[in-house]
Short mmCIF file of C-alpha atoms in Angstrom, two decimals:
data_model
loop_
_atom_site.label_atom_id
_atom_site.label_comp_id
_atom_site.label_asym_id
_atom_site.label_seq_id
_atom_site.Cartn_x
_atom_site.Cartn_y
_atom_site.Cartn_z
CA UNK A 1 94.77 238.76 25.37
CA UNK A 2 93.21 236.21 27.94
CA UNK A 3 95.48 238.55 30.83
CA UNK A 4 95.96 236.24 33.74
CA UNK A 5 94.30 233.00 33.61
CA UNK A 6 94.53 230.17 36.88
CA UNK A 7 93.12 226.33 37.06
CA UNK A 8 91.64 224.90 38.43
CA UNK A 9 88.67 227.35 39.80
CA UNK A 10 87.79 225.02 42.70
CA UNK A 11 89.63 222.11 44.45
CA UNK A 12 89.22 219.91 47.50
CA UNK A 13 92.07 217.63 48.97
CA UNK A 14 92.21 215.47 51.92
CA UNK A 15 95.16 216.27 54.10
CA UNK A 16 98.47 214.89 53.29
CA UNK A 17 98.03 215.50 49.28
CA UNK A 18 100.16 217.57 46.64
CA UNK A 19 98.72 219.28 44.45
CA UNK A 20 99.60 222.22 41.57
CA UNK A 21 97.87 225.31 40.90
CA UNK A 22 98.59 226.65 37.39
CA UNK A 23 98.97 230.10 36.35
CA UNK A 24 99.90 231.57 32.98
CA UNK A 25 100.05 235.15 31.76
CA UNK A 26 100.05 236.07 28.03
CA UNK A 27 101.20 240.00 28.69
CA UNK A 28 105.36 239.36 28.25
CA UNK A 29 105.11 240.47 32.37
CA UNK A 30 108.78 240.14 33.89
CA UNK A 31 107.00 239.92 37.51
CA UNK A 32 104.43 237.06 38.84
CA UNK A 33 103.59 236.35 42.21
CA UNK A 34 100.75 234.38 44.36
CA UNK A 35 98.77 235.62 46.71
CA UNK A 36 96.07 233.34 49.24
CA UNK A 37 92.84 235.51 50.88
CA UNK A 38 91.93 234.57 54.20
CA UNK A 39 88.76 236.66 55.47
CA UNK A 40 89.73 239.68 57.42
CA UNK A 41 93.38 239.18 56.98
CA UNK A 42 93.72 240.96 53.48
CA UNK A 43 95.86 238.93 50.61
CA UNK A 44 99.43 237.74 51.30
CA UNK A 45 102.48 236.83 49.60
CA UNK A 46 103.37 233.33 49.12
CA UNK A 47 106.43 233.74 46.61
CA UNK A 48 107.16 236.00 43.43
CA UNK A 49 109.50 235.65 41.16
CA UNK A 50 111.16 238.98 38.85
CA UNK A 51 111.60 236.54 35.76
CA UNK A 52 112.35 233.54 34.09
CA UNK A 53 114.45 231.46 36.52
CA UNK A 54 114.56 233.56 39.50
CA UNK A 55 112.06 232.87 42.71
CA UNK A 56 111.75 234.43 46.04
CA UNK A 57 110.04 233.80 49.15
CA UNK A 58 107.17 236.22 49.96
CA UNK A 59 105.38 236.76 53.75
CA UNK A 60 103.82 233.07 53.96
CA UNK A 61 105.90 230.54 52.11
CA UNK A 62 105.69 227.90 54.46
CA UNK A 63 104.41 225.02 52.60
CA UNK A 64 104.57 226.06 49.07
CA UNK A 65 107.26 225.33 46.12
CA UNK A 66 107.57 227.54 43.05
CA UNK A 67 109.36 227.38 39.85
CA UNK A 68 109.52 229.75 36.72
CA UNK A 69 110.84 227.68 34.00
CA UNK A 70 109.20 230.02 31.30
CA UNK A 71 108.18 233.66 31.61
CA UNK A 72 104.29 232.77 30.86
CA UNK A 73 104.04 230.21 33.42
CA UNK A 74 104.20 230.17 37.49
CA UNK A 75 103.11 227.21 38.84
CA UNK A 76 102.12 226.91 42.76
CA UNK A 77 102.90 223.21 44.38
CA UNK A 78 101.34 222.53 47.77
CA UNK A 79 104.46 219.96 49.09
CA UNK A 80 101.85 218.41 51.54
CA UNK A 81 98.16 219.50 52.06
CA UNK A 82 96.99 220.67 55.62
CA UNK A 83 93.86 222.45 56.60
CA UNK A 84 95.82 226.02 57.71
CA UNK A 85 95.66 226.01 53.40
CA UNK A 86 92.03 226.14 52.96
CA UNK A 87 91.76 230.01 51.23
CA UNK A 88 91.77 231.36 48.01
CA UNK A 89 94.96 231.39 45.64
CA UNK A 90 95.41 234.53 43.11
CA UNK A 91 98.05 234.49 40.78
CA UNK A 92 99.14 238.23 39.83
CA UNK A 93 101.22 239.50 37.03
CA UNK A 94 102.66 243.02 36.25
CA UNK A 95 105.23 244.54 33.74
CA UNK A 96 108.30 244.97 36.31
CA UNK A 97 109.74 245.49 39.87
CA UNK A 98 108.74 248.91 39.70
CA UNK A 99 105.52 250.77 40.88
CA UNK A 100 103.00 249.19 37.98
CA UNK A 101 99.58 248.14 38.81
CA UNK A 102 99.47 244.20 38.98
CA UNK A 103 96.70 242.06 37.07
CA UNK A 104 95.31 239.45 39.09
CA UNK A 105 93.98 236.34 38.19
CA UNK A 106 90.05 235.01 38.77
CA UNK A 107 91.53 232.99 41.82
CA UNK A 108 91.45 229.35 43.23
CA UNK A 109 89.40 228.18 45.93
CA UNK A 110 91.04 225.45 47.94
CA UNK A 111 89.41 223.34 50.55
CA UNK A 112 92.18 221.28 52.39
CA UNK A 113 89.84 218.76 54.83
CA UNK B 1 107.29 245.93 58.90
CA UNK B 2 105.17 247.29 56.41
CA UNK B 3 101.42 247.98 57.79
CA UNK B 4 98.38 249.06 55.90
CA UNK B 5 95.27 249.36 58.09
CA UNK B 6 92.03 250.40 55.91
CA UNK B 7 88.60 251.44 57.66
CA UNK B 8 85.24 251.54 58.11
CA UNK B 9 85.53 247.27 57.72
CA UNK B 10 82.02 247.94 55.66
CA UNK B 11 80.50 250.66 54.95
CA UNK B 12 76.54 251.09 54.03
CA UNK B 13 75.52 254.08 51.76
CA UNK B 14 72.28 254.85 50.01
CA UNK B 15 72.24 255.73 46.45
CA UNK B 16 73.88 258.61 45.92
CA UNK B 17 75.17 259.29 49.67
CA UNK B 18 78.93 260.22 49.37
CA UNK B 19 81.38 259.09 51.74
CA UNK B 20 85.24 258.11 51.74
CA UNK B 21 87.17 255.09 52.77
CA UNK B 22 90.47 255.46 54.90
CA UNK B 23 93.74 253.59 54.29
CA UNK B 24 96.52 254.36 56.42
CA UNK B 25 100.35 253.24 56.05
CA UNK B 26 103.44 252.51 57.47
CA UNK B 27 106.37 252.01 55.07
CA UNK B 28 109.91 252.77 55.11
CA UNK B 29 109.84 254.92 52.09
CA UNK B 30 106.95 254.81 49.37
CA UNK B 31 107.56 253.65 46.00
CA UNK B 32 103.32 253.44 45.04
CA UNK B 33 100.23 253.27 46.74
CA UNK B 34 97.30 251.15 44.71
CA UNK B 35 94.04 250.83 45.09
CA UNK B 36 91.38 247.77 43.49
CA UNK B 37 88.07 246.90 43.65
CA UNK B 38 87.33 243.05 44.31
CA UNK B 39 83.80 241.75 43.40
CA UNK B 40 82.92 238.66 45.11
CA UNK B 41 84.81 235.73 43.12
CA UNK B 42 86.80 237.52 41.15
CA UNK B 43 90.43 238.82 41.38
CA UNK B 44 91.13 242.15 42.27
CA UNK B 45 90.71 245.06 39.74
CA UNK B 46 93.25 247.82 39.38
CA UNK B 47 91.61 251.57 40.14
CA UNK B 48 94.71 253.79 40.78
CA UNK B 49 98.29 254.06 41.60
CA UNK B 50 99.69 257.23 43.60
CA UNK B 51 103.42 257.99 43.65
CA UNK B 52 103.74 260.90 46.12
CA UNK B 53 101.68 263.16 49.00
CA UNK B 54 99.46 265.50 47.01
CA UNK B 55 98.53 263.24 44.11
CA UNK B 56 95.18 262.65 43.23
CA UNK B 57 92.82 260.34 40.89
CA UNK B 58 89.84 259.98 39.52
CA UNK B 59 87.77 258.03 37.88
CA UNK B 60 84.19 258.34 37.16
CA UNK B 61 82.45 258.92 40.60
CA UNK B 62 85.66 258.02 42.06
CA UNK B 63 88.96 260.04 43.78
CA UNK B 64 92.07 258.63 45.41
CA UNK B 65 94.21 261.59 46.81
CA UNK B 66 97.37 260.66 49.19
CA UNK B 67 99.58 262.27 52.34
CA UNK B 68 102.26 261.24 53.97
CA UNK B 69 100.52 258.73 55.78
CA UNK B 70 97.12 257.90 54.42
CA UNK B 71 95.20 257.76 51.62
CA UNK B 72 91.57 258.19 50.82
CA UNK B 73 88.88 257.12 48.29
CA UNK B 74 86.25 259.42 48.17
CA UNK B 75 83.19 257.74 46.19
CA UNK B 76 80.91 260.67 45.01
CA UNK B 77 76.66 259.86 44.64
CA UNK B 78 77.61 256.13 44.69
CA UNK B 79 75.39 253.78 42.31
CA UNK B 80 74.11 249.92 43.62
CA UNK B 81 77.26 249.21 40.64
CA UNK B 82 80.02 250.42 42.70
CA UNK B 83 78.86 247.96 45.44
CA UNK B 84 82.32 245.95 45.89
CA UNK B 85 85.53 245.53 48.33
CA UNK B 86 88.22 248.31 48.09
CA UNK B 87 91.45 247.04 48.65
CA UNK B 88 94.75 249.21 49.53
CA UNK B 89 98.11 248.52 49.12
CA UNK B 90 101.46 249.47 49.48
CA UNK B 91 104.56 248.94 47.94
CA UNK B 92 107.91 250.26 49.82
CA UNK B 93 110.46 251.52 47.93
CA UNK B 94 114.00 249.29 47.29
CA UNK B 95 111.75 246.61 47.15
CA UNK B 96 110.99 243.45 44.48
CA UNK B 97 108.20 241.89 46.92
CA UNK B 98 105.81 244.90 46.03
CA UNK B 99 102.67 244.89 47.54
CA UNK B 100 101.85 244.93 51.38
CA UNK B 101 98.03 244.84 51.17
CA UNK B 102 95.63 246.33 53.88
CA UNK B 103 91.93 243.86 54.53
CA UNK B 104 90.19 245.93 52.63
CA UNK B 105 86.83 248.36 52.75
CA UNK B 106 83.74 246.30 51.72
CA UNK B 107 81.18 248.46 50.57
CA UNK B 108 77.13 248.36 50.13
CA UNK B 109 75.36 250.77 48.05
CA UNK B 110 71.30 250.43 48.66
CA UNK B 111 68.85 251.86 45.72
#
């Protein structure tokens, strides 16, 4: 199993661009969600989602669209680049809702100038 | 709200100089408390999950044990290898949004 993987690893936009990060999990996990890093603030919640078809807004949303067409695959969209999104992305999967450990993903680093 | 504060911010040791990291909650009613270990780069590595006050962990040189309203790691004769950031979180129970995550330990171990 490649567990969570994300792309791309790096990325630098100019402000005013879209862009998608990908993430796919190959562990038949119900629950994926993304996270950004900031230093000294601790990782966030963007948006989850509990399954196939069903997306929810998570502490920080502003700024980000999310779909879950499949449940292997839960792409990120930045709508409109600005600088406040410089950070690092993780993508995270685990089995359900309930209290199981999440797997994280090796992370994006975005650089919105 | 849901708050987890985690200290020292960093933490020094010497080779086999125990010491434990701090991560306290607030949380209407706990479903899990996690801990990971983030190397720089990387994604965050699951350690342990603990369900209720009382529990404890281990693993190799290290021990999660919770209360009501903290929870400690206690790293015992630390090696340069468990040089990392220790991350807490919290996820309240009734909840789908799981984890509230605290900024996390960052810890040096010198040979």
């Amino acid at each position: 199993n490649a567990g969570v993987t994300q792309t791309p690893k790096f990325q630098v936009l100019k402000t005013g661009q879209s862009m998608t990060l990908q993430c796919a999990q190959d562990m038949n996990h119900e629950y994926m969600s993304w996270y950004r890093q900031d230093p000294g603030m601790g990782l966030r919640l963007i948006h989850y989602s509990v399954g196939a078809g069903i997306t929810d807004q998570g502490e920080v949303p502003n700024g980000y669209n999310v779909s879950r067409s499949t449940t292997e695959d839960f792409p990120l969209r930045l709508l409109s680049a600005a600088p406040s999104q410089t950070s690092v992305y993780f993508c995270a999967s685990s089995r359900t809702t309930g209290a199981y450990e999440q797997y994280f993903g090796p992370g994006t680093r975005l650089t919105v100038t | 709200e849901d708050q987890v504060t985690q200290s020292p911010e960093a933490l020094r040791l010497q080779e086999g100089e125990s010491s434990s990291l701090n991560c306290s909650y607030t949380v209407s009613g706990l479903r899990g408390l996690f801990w990971y270990r983030q190397d720089p780069g990387k994604g965050p590595e699951f350690l342990f999950t603990l369900y209720s006050a009382g529990e404890e962990k281990e693993k190799e040189r290290l021990k999660a044990t919770l209360t009501k309203k903290e929870s400690f790691l206690h790293i015992t004769a630390p090696k340069p290898e468990d040089s990392a950031t220790y991350l807490c979180a919290v996820q309240p129970s009734g909840s789908a949004r799981q984890l509230t995550f605290g900024s996390g330990t960052q810890l040096t171990v010198l040979p």
